[in-house]
mmCIF file of C-alpha atoms in Angstrom:
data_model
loop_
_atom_site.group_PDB
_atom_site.id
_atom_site.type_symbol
_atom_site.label_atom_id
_atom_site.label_comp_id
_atom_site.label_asym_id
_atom_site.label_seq_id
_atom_site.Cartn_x
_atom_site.Cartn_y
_atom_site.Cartn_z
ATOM 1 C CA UNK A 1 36.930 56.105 129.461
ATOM 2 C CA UNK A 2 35.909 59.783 128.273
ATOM 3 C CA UNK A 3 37.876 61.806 126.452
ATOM 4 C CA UNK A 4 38.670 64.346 129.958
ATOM 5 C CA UNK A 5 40.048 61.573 132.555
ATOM 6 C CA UNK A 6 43.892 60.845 132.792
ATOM 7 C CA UNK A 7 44.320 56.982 131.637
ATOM 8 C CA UNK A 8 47.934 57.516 133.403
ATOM 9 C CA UNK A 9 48.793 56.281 137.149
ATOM 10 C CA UNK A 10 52.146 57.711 138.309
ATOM 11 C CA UNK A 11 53.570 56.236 140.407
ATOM 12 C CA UNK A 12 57.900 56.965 139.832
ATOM 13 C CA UNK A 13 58.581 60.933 138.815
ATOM 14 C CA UNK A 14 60.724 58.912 135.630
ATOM 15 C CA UNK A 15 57.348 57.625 133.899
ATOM 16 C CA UNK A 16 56.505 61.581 133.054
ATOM 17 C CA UNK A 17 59.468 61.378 130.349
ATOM 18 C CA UNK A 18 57.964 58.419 129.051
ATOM 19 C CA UNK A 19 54.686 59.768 128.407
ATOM 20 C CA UNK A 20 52.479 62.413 126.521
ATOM 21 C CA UNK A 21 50.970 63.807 128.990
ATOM 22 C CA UNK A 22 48.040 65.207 126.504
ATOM 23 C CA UNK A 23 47.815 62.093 124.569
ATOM 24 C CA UNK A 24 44.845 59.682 125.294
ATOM 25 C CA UNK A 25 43.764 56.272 125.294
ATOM 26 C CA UNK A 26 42.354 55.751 121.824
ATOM 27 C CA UNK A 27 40.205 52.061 120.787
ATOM 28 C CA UNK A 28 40.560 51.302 117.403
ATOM 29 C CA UNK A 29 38.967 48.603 117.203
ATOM 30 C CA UNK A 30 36.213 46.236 119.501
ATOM 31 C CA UNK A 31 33.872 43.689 119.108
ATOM 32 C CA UNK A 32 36.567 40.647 118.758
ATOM 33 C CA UNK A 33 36.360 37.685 121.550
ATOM 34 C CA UNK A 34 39.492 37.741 123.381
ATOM 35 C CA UNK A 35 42.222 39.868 121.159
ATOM 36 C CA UNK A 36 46.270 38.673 121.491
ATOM 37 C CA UNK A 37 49.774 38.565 119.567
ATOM 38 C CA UNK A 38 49.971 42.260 118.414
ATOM 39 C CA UNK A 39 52.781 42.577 115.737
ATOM 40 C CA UNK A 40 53.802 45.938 113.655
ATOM 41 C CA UNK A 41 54.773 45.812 109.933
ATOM 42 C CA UNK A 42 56.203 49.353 109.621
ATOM 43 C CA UNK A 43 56.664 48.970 106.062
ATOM 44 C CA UNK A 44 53.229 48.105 105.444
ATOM 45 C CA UNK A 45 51.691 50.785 108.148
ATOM 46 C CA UNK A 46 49.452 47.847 109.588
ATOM 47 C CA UNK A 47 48.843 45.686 112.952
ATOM 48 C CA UNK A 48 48.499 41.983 112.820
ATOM 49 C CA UNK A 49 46.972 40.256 115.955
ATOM 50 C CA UNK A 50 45.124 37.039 117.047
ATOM 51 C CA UNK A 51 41.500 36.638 117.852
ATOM 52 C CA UNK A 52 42.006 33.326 119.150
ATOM 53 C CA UNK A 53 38.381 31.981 119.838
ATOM 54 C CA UNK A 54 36.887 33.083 116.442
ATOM 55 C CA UNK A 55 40.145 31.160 115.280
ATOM 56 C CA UNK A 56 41.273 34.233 113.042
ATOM 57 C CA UNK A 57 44.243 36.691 112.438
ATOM 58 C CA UNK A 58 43.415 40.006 111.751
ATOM 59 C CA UNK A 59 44.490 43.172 110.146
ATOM 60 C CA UNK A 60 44.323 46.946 111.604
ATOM 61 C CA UNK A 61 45.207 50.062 109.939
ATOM 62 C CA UNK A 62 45.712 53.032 112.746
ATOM 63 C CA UNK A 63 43.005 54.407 111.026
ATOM 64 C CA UNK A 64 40.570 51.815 112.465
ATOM 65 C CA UNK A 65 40.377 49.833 109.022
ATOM 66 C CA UNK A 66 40.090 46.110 109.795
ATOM 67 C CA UNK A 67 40.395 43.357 107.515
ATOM 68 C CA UNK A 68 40.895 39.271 108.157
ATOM 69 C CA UNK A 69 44.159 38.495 107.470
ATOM 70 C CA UNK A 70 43.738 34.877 107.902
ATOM 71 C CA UNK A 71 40.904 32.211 108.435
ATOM 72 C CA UNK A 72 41.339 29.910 109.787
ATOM 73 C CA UNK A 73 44.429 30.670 111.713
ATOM 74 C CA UNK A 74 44.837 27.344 113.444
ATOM 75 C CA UNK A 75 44.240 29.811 116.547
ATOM 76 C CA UNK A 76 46.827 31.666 116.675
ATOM 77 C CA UNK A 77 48.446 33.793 119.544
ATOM 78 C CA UNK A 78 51.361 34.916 119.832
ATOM 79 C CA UNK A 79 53.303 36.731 116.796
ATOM 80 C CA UNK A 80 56.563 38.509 115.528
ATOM 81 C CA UNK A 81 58.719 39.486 112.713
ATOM 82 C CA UNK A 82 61.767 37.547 112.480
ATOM 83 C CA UNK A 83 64.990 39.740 110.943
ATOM 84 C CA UNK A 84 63.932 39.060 107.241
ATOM 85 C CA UNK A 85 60.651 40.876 107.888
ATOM 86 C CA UNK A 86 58.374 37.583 108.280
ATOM 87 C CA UNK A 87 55.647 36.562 110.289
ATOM 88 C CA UNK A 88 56.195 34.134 112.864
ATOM 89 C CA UNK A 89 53.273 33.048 114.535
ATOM 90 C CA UNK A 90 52.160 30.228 117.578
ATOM 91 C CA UNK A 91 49.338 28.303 116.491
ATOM 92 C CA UNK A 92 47.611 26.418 119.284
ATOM 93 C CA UNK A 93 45.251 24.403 117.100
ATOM 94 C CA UNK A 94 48.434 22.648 115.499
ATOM 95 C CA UNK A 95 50.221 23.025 118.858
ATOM 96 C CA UNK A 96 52.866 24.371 116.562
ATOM 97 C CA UNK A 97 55.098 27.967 116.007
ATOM 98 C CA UNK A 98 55.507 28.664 112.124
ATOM 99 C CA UNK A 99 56.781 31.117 109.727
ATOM 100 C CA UNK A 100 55.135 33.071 107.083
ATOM 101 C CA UNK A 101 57.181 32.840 103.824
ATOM 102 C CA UNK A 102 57.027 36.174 101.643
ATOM 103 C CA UNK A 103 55.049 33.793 99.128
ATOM 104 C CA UNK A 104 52.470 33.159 101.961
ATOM 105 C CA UNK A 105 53.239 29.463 102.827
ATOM 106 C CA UNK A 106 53.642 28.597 105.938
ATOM 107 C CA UNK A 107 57.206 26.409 107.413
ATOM 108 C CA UNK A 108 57.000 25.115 110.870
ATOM 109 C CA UNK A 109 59.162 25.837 113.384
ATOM 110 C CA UNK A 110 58.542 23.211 116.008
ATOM 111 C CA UNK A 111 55.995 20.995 116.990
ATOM 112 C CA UNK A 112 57.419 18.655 119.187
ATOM 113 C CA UNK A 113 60.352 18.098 121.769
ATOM 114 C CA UNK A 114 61.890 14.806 122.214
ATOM 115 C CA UNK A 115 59.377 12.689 119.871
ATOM 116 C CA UNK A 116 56.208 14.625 121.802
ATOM 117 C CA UNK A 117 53.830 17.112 120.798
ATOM 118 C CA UNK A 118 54.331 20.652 122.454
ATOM 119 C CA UNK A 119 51.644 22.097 125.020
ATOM 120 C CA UNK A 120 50.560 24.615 122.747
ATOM 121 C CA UNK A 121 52.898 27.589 121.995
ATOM 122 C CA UNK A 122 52.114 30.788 123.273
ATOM 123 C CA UNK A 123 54.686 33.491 123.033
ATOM 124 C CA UNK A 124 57.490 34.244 120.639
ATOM 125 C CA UNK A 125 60.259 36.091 119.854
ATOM 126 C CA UNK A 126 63.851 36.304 117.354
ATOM 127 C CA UNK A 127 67.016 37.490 118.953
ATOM 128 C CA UNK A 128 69.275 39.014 116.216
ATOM 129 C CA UNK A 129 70.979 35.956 116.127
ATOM 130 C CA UNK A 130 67.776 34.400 114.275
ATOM 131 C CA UNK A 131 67.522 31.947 117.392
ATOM 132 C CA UNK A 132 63.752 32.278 118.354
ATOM 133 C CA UNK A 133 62.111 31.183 121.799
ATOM 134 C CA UNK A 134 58.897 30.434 122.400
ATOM 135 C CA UNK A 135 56.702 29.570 125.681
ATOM 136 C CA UNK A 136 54.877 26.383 125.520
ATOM 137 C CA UNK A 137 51.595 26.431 128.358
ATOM 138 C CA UNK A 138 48.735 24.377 128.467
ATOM 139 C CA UNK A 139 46.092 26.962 127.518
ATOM 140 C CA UNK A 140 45.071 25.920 123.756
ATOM 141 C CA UNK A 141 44.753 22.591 124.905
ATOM 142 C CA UNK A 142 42.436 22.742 128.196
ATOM 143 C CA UNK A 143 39.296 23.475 126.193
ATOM 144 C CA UNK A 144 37.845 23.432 122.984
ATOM 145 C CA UNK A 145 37.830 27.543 123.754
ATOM 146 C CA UNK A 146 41.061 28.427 122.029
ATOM 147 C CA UNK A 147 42.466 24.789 120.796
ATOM 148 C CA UNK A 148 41.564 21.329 121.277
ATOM 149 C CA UNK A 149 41.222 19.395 123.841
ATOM 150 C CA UNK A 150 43.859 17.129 124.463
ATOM 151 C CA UNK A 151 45.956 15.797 127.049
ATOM 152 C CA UNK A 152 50.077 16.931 127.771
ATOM 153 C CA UNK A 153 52.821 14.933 126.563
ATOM 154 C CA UNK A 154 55.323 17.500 127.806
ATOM 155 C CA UNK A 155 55.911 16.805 131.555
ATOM 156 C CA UNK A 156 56.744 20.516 132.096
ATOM 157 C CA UNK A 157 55.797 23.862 130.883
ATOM 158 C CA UNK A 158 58.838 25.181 129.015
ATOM 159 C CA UNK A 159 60.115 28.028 127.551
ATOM 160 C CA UNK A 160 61.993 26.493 124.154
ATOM 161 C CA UNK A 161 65.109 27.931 121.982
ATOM 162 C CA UNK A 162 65.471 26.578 118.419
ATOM 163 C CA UNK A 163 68.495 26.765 117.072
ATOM 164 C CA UNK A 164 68.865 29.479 113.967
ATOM 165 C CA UNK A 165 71.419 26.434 112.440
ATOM 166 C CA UNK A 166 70.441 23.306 113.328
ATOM 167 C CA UNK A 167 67.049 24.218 113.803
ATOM 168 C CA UNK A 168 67.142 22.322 116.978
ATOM 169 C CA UNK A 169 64.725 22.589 119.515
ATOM 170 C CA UNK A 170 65.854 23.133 123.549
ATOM 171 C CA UNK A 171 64.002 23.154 126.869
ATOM 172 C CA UNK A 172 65.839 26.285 127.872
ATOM 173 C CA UNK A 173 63.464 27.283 131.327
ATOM 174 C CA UNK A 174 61.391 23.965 133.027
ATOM 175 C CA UNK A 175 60.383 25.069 135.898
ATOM 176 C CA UNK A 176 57.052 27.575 134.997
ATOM 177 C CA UNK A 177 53.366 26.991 136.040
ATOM 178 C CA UNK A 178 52.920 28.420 133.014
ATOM 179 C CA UNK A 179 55.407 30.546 130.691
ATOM 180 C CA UNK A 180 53.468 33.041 128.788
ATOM 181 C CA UNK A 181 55.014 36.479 127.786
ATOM 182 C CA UNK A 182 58.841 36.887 126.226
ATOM 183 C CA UNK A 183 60.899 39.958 125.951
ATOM 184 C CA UNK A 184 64.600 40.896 125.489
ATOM 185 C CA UNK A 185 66.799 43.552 127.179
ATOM 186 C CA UNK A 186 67.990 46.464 124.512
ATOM 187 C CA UNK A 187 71.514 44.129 124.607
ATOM 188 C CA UNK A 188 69.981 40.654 124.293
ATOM 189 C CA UNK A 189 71.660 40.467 127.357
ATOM 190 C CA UNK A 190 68.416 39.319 129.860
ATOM 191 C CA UNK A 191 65.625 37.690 128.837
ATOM 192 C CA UNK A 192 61.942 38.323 130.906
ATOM 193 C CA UNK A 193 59.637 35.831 131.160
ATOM 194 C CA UNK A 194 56.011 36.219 132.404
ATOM 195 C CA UNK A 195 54.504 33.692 135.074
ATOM 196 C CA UNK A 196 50.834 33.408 134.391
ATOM 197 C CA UNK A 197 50.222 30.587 136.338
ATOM 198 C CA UNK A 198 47.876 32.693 138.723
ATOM 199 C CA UNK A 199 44.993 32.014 135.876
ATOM 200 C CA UNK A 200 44.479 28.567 137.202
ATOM 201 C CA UNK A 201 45.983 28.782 140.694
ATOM 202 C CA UNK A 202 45.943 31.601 142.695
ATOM 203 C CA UNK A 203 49.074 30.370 144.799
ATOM 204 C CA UNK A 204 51.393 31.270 141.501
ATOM 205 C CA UNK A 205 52.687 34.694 142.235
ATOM 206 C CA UNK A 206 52.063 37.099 139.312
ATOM 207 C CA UNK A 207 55.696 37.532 138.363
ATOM 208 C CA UNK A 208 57.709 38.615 135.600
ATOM 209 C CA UNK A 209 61.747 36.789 135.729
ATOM 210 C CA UNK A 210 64.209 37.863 134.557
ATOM 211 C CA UNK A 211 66.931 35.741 133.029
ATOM 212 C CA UNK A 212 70.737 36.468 132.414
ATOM 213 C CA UNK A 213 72.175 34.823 128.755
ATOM 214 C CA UNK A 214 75.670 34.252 127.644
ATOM 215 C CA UNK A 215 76.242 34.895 123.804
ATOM 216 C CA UNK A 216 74.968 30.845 123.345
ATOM 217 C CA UNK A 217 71.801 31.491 125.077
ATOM 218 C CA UNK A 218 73.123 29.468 128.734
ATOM 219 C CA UNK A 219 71.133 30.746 131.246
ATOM 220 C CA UNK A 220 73.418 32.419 133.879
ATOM 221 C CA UNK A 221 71.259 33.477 136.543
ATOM 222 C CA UNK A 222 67.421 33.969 137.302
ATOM 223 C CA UNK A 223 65.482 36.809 139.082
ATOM 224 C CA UNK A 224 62.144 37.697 139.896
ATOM 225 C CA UNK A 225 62.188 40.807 137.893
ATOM 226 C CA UNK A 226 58.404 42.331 139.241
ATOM 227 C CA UNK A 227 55.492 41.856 140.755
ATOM 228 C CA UNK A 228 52.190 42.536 138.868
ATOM 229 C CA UNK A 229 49.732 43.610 141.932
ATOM 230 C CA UNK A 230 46.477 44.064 139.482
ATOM 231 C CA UNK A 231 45.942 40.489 137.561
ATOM 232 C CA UNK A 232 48.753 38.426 135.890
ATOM 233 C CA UNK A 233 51.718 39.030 133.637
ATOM 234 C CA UNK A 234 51.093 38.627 129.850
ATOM 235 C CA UNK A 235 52.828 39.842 126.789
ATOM 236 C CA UNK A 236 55.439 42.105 127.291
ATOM 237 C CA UNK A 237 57.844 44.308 125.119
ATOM 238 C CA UNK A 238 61.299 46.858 126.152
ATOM 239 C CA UNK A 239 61.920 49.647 125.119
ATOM 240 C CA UNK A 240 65.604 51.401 123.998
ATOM 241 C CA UNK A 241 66.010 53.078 127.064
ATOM 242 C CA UNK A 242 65.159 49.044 128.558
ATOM 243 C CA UNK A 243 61.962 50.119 130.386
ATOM 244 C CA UNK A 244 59.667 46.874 130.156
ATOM 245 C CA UNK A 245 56.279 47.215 129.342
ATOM 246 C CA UNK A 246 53.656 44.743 130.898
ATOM 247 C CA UNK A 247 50.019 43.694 130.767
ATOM 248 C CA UNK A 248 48.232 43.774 133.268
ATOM 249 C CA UNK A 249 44.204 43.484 134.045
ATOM 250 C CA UNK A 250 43.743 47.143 134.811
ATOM 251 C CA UNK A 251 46.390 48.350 131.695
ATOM 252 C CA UNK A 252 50.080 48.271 131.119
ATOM 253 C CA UNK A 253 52.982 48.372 133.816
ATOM 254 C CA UNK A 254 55.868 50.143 133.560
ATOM 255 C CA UNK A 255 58.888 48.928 134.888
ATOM 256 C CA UNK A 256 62.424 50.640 134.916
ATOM 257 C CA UNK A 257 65.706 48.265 133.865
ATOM 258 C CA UNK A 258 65.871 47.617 138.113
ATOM 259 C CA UNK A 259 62.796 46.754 138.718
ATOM 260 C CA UNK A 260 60.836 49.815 140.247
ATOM 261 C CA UNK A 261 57.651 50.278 138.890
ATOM 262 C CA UNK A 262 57.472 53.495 137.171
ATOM 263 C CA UNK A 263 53.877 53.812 136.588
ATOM 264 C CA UNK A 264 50.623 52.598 134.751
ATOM 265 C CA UNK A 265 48.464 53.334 131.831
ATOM 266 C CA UNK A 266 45.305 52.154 132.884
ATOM 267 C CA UNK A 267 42.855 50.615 130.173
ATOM 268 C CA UNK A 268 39.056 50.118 130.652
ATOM 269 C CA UNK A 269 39.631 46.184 129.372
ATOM 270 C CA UNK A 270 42.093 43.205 130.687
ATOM 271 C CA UNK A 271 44.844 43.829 129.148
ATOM 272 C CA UNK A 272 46.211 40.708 126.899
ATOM 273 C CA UNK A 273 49.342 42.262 124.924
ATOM 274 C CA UNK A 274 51.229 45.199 123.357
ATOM 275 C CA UNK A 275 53.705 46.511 120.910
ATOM 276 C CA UNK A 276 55.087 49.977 119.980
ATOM 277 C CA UNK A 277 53.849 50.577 116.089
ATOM 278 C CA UNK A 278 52.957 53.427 114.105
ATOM 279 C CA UNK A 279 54.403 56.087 112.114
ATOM 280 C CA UNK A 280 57.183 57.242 113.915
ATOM 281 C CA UNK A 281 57.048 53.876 116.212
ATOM 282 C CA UNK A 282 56.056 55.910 119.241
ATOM 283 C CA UNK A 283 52.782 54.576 119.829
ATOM 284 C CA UNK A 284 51.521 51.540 122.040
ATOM 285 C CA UNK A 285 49.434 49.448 120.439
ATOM 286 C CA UNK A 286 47.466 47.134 123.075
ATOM 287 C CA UNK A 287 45.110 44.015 122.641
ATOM 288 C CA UNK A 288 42.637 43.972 125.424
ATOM 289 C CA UNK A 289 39.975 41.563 125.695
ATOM 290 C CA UNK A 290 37.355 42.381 122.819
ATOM 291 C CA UNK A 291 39.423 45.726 121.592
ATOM 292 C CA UNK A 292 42.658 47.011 120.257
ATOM 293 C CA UNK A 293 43.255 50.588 121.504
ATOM 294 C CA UNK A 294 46.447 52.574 120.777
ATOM 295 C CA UNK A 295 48.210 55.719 122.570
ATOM 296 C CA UNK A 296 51.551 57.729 122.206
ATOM 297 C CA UNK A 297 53.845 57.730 124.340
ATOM 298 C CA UNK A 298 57.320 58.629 124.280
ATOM 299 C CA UNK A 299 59.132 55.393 123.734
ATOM 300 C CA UNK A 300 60.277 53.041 120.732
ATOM 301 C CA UNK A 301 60.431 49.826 120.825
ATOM 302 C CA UNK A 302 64.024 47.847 121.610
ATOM 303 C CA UNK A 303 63.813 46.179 118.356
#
C-alpha cells in the first residue's frame, strides 16, 4: 500500500470520528510465518505477539525494534494481561492457557476439562473480576503446523470460564464449529465471540455472537452480533465508546454497539488480530499474516 491511497472504507458517516483521517497504515514489522495474540504492556512501551509456526513469542517496540521474547513458546497464540499486569498466554503445543509470573515462571491455568485434555486454547481474556475465558478449537492439534497432531478428547468446541476462586474450569458456550476470538462490552455486560468455523467448512457463517452475562457469568441470551462478508472472524477487541473491532481477510471491521457496520481499515495482509497500544493508547496495533503494522485512530481500548 503506498504512502498516497486511503487504507479506510467508509461505509457509516460515525466511523469518520473514529478515525485520523491523515494517519496511515504503517508495517512495523514482516517476515514472521503467520503473526497472532497481540498484547500491549504500556508500562514497558512494547508489543508481545505469537508467531505460532516458528513456535516463538516476540517482542516489538513502535519503533520497529524486534526482539524474541520467548523460544520455544510451546506455540503460543492468543495473549493478555490479567489485572496484576501479567502475561497470560494459550499455548497449543501443551494444549494449555498459562500465566507469566513477574519472576518469569510460568502457572497453568487449565489443561483439561472433566479428566480430558483441551482442544488447544486459542483466545483469552480477564474480566475485572479475575475470571478469565478462553476458546478451545481444534487448530493446534490438526497438524504438526502450529501444534501436534493429536486426536480430540473434548466432544465439543467450547468457550471455557475458570473460576478467579476456585480456579475451576466451565464449559460456558458448546455449541461453536470453532470458537476463536473473545471480547467484552465497556460494562462486562456482553461477551462477543468469533465463529471461525468457515476455515474448514464453508457452510459456517462468518459470524461474530454476542452473548448477554449476569454478574456470575450465566449466559442470558445469545445473538448473532455481525456478519464478516470478506473472510472469517478472528481476534477482536472494544473500544470505550463499545465499537468492536474485528479481523477480517481484507483488514479490520468496525462495528457500532448495534451491530451496523461502521466501516473498514483495509490491510494489504489477512488480518489475524489487534489491540489498541502505544503512547497515548490510540493506536491499532494489527498482526497480519507475516507482518505487524500499526495506525492511529481515534479510539482506546475498553480495558
Amino acid at each position: 500500500m503506498n504512502s498516497f491511497s486511503s487504507p479506510y472504507q467508509i461505509d457509516d458517516p460515525r466511523f469518520r470520528n473514529l478515525i485520523q483521517k491523515n494517519a496511515r497504515l504503517r508495517q512495523l514489522a514482516t517476515g514472521f510465518e503467520w503473526t497472532e495474540g497481540p498484547v500491549w504492556f504500556a508500562d514497558h512501551q512494547h508489543l508481545f505477539f505469537s508467531d505460532i509456526p516458528a513456535n516463538r513469542m516476540m517482542r516489538l517496540t513502535l519503533d520497529g525494534q524486534v526482539s524474541t521474547y520467548r523460544q520455544p513458546s510451546d506455540y503460543s497464540n492468543g495473549n493478555t494481561r490479567d489485572r496484576q499486569g501479567r502475561l497470560v498466554s494459550c499455548q497449543h503445543g501443551t494444549r494449555s492457557v498459562t500465566r507469566t509470573e513477574l519472576d518469569g515462571t510460568r502457572t497453568v491455568i487449565a489443561d483439561s476439562y472433566q479428566g480430558k485434555r483441551l482442544n488447544s486454547p486459542n483466545d483469552v481474556i480477564v474480566q475485572s473480576t479475575g475470571a478469565i475465558w478462553f476458546s478451545d478449537p481444534t487448530y493446534g492439534i490438526l497438524s504438526d503446523y502450529e501444534g501436534y497432531t493429536a486426536e480430540p478428547e473434548q466432544a465439543a468446541r467450547n468457550v471455557f470460564r475458570v473460576d478467579p476462586t476456585t480456579g475451576e474450569v466451565e464449559a460456558m458456550i458448546t455449541d461453536f464449529t470453532q470458537p476463536n476470538g473473545l471480547a467484552f462490552s465497556a460494562d462486562e455486560s456482553v461477551l462477543y465471540v468469533a465463529e471461525s468455523g468457515s476455515s474448514h467448512d464453508a457452510g459456517v457463517p462468518s459470524v461474530i455472537r454476542s452473548f448477554k452475562l449476569d454478574d456470575t457469568g450465566r449466559i442470558l441470551s445469545d445473538d448473532v452480533f455481525a456478519t464478516i462478508d470478506r473472510g472469517l472472524p478472528d481476534g477482536m477487541r472494544v473500544d470505550i465508546a463499545g465499537n468492536l473491532w474485528s479481523s477480517a481477510s481484507d483488514g479490520i471491521h468496525c462495528f457500532h454497539p448495534d451491530g451496523t457496520r461502521l466501516g473498514k481499515i483495509l490491510v494489504p495482509e489477512v488480518v489475524s488480530n489487534l489491540c489498541f497500544g502505544g503512547m497515548r493508547g490510540n493506536r491499532l496495533l494489527i498482526t497480519a499474516t507475516t507482518s505487524v503494522y500499526e495506525i492511529a485512530v481515534n479510539a482506546r481500548s475498553a480495558i
